[in-house]
Tab-separated table of C-alpha atoms and ligand atoms in Angstrom:
chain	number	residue	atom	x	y	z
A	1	UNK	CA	-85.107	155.344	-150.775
A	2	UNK	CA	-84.618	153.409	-153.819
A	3	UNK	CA	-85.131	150.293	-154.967
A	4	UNK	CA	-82.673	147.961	-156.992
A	5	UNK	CA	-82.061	147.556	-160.519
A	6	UNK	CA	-81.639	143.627	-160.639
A	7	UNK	CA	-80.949	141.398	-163.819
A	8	UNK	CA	-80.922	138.133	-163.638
A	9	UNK	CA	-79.474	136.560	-166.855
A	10	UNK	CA	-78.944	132.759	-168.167
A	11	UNK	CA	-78.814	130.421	-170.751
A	12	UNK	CA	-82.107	128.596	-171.978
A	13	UNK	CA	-82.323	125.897	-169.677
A	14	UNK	CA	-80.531	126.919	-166.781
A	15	UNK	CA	-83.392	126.899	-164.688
A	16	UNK	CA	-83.827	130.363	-164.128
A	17	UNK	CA	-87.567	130.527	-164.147
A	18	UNK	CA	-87.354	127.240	-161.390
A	19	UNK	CA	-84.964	129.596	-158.677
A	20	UNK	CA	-87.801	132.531	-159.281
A	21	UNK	CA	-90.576	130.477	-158.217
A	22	UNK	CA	-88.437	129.200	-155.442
A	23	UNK	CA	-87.708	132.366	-153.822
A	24	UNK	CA	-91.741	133.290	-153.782
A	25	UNK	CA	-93.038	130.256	-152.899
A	26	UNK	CA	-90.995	129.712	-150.207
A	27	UNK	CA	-91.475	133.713	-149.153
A	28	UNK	CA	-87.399	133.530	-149.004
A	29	UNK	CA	-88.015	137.350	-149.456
A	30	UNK	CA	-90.763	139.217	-148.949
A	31	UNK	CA	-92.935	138.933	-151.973
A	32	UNK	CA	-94.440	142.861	-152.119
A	33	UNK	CA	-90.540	144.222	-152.058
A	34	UNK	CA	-89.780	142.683	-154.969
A	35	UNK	CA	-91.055	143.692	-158.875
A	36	UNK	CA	-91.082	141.705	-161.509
A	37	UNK	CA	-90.391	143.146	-164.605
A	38	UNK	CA	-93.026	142.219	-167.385
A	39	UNK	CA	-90.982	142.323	-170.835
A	40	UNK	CA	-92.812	143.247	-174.190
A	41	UNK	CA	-92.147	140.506	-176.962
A	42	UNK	CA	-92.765	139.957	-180.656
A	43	UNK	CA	-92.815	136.311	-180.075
A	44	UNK	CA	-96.182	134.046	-179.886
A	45	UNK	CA	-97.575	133.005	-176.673
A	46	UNK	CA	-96.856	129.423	-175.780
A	47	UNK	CA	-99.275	127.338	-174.342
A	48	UNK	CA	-100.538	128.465	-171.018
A	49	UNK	CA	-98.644	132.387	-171.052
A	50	UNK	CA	-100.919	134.980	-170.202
A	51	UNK	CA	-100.571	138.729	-171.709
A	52	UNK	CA	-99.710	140.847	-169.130
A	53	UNK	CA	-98.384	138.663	-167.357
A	54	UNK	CA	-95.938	136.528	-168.514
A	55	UNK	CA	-94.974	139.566	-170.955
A	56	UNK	CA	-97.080	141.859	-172.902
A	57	UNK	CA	-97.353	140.168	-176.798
A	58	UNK	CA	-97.384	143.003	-179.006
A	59	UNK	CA	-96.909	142.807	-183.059
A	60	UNK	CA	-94.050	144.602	-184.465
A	61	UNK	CA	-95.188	147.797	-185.489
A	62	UNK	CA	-95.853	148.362	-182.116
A	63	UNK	CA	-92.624	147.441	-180.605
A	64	UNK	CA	-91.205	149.711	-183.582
A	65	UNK	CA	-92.859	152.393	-182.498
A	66	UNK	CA	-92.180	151.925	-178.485
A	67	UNK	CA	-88.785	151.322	-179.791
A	68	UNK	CA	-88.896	155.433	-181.623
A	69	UNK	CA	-90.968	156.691	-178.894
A	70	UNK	CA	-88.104	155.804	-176.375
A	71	UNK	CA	-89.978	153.735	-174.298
A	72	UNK	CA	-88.125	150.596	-173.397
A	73	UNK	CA	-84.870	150.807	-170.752
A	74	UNK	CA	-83.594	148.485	-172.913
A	75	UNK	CA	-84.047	145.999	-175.874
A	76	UNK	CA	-82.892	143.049	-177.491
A	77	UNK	CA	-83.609	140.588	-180.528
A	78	UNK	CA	-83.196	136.870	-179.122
A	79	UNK	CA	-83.883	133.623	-181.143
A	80	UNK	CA	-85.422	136.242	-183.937
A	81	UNK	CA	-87.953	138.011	-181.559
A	82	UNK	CA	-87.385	140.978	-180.292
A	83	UNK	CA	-87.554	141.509	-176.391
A	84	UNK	CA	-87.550	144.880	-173.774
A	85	UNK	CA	-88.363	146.100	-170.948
A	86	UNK	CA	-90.618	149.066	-170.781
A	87	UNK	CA	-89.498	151.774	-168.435
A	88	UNK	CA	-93.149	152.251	-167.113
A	89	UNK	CA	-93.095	148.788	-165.559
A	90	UNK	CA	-89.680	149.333	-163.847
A	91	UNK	CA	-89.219	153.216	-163.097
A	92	UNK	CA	-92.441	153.287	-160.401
A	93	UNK	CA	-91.127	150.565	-158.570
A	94	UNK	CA	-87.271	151.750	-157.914
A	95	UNK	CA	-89.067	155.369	-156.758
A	96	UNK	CA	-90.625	153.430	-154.023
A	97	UNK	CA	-88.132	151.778	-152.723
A	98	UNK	CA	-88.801	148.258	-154.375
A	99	UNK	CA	-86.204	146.029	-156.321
A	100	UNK	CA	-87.046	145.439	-159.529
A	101	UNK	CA	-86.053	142.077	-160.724
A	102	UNK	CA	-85.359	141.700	-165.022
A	103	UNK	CA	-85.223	138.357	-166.140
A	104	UNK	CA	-83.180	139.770	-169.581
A	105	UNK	CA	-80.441	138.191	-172.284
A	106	UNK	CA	-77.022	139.107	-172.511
A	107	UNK	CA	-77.371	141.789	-174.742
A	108	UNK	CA	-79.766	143.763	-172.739
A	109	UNK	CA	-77.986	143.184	-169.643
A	110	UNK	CA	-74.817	144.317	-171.147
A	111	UNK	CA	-76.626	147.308	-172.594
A	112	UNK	CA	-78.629	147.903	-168.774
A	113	UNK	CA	-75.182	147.850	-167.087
A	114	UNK	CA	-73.416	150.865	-169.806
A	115	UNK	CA	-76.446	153.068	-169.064
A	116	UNK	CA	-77.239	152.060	-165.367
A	117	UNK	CA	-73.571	151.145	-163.785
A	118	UNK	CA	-75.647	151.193	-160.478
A	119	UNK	CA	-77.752	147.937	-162.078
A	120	UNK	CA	-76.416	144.567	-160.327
A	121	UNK	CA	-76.579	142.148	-162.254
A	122	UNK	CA	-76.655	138.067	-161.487
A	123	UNK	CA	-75.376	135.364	-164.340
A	124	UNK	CA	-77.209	131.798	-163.828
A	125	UNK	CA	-75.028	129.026	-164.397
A	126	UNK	CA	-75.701	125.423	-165.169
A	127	UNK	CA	-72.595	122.972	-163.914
A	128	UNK	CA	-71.888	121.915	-166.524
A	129	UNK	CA	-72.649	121.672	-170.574
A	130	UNK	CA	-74.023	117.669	-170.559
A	131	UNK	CA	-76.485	118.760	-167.830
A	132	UNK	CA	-77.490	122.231	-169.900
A	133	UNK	CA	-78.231	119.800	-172.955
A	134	UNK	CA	-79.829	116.714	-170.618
A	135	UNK	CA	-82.059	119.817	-169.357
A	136	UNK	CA	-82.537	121.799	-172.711
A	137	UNK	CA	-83.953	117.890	-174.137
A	138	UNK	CA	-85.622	116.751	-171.132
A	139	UNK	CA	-88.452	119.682	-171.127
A	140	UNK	CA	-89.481	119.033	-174.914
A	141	UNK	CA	-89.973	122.737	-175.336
A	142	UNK	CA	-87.722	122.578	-179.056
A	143	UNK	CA	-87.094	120.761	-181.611
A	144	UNK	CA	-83.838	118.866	-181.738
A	145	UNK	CA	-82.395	121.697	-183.832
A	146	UNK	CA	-83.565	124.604	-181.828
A	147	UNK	CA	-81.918	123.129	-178.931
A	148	UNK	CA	-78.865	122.774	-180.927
A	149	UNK	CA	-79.412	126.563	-181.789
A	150	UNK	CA	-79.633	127.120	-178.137
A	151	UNK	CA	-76.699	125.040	-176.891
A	152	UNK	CA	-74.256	127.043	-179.474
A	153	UNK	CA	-75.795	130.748	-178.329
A	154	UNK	CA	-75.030	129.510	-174.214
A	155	UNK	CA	-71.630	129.025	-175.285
A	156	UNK	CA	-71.692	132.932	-176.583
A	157	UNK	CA	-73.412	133.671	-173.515
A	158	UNK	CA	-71.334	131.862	-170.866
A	159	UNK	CA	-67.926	133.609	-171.762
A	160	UNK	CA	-69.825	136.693	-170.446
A	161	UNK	CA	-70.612	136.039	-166.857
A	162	UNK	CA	-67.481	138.088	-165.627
A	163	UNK	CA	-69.588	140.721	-167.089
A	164	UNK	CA	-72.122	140.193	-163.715
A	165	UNK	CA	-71.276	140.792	-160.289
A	166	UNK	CA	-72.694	137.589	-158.880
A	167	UNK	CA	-72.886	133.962	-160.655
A	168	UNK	CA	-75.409	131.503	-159.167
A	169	UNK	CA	-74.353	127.997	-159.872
A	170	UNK	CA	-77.827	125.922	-159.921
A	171	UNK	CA	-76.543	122.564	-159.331
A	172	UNK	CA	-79.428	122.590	-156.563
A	173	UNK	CA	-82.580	124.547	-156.985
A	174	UNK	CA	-83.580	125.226	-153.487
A	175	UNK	CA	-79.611	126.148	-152.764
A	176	UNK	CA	-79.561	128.504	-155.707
A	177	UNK	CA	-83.073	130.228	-155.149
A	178	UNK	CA	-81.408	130.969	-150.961
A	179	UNK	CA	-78.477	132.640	-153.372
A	180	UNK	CA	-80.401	134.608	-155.130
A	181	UNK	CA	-82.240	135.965	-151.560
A	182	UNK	CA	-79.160	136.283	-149.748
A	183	UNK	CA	-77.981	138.454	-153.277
A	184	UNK	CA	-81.066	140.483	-152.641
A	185	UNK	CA	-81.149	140.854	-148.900
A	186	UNK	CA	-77.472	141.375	-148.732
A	187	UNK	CA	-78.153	144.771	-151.140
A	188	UNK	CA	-80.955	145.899	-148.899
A	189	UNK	CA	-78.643	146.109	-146.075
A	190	UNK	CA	-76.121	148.560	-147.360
A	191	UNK	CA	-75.656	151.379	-145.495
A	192	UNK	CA	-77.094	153.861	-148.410
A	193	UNK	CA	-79.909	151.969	-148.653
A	194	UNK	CA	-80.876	152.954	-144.749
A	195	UNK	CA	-79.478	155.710	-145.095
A	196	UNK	CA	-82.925	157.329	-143.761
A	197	UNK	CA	-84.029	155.506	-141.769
A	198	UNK	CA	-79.893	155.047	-139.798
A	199	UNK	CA	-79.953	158.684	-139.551
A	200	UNK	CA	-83.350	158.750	-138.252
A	201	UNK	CA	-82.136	156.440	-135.524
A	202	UNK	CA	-78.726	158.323	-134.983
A	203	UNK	CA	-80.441	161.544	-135.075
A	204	UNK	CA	-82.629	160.092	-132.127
A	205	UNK	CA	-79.676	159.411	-130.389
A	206	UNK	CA	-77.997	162.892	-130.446
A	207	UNK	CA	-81.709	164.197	-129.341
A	208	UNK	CA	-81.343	161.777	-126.422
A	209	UNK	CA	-77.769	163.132	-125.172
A	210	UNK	CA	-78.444	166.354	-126.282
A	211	UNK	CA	-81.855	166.657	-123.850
A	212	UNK	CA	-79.696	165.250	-121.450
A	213	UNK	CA	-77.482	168.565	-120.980
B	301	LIG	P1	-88.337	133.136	-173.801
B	301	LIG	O1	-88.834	133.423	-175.186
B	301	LIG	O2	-87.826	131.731	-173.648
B	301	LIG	O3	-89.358	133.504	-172.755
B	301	LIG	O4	-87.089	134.084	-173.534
B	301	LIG	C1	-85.982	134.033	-174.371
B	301	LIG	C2	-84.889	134.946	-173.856
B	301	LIG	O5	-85.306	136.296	-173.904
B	301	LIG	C3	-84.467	134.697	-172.404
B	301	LIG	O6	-83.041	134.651	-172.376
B	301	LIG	C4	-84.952	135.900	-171.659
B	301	LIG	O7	-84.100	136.241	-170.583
B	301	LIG	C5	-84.880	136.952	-172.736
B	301	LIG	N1	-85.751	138.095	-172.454
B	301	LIG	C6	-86.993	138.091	-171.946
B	301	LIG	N2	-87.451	139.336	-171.795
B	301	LIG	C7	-86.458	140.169	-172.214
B	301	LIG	C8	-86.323	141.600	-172.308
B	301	LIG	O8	-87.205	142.377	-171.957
B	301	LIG	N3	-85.142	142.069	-172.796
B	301	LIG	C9	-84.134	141.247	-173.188
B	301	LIG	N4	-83.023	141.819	-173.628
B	301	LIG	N5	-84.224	139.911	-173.120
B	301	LIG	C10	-85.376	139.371	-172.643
């Protein structure tokens, strides 16, 4: 059984990170079936990230030569960093049946879904642009031209959510972190998911009639 390739992509500000930590703090799903995918990136650590877990800060030599040893699934340069996702951290996971969530830009996702079609990926929305730029100034993260920078690059990014399978529309946190479960949950119930263990249970039934003459 196999886990799920998921990507989960936004603009800056959207709130992404917010619906994560909603759907594990409130155990919406089951916190040991789900990965999360630790990227490598070029960029400093802000205040507070750890290595390893946030993402794994490496200089760029070495994400050159991950980059020639064919080591990431994907990768991406966003804002002037680069950005990707090791296949170590995800490949494990899917072989044991867990999803494996990627919290990845446009570009990688677009690049994910060409070389995994089986990837399903999830576009996070903000209602509207004012509340994208009330957000984008409200957490003081930028400067008043980075979060110009970023407003203009979510315009590039929102004309690609038809490019994702499901759009979340987080107009409400808690409402869009029960999306992103039901997303998940909905996935896990598909009948070639189970296929194991629903022919383990049909088998038991023919065993049944069969012993029955
Ligand atoms: P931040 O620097 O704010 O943590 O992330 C900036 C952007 O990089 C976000 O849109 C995030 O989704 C994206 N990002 C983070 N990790 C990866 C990755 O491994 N690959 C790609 N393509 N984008 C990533």
């Amino acid at each position: 059984m196999a886990g799920d390739l998921i990507i989960l992509s936004a603009p800056s500000g959207a709130g992404k990170t917010t619906i994560i930590r909603g759907l594990l703090e409130r155990r919406l799903i089951a916190p040991e079936s789900v990965a999360f995918s630790v990227s490598h990136t070029t960029r400093a650590p802000r205040e507070g990230e750890v290595d390893g877990v946030d993402y794994h800060f490496v200089d760029i030599p070495t994400f050159q030569s991950m980059i020639a040893g064919e080591r990431f699934l994907e990768w991406a340069e966003v804002y002037g960093n680069y950005y990707g996702t090791s296949l170590d951290g995800v490949l494990p996971h899917l072989e044991r049946g867990i999803d494996v969530l990627m919290d990845i830009d446009v570009k990688g996702a677009t690049s994910v879904l060409e070389s995994h079609p089986e990837a399903v990926g999830i576009f996070v929305m903000p209602p509207s642009f004012d509340v994208l730029r009330q957000r984008l100034q409200g957490r003081r993260l930028d400067s008043p031209e980075a979060v110009e920078r970023r407003l203009t690059v979510s315009l590039w990014e929102i004309r690609r959510y038809h490019q994702y399978e499901y759009v979340i529309i987080n107009d409400d946190a808690a409402r869009a972190s029960e999306a992103l479960a039901a997303i998940l949950q909905a996935r896990r119930q598909r009948s070639s998911r189970l296929k194991e263990r629903a022919a383990a249970i049909a088998a038991g039934f023919e065993a049944e009639f069969e012993s029955r003459g």
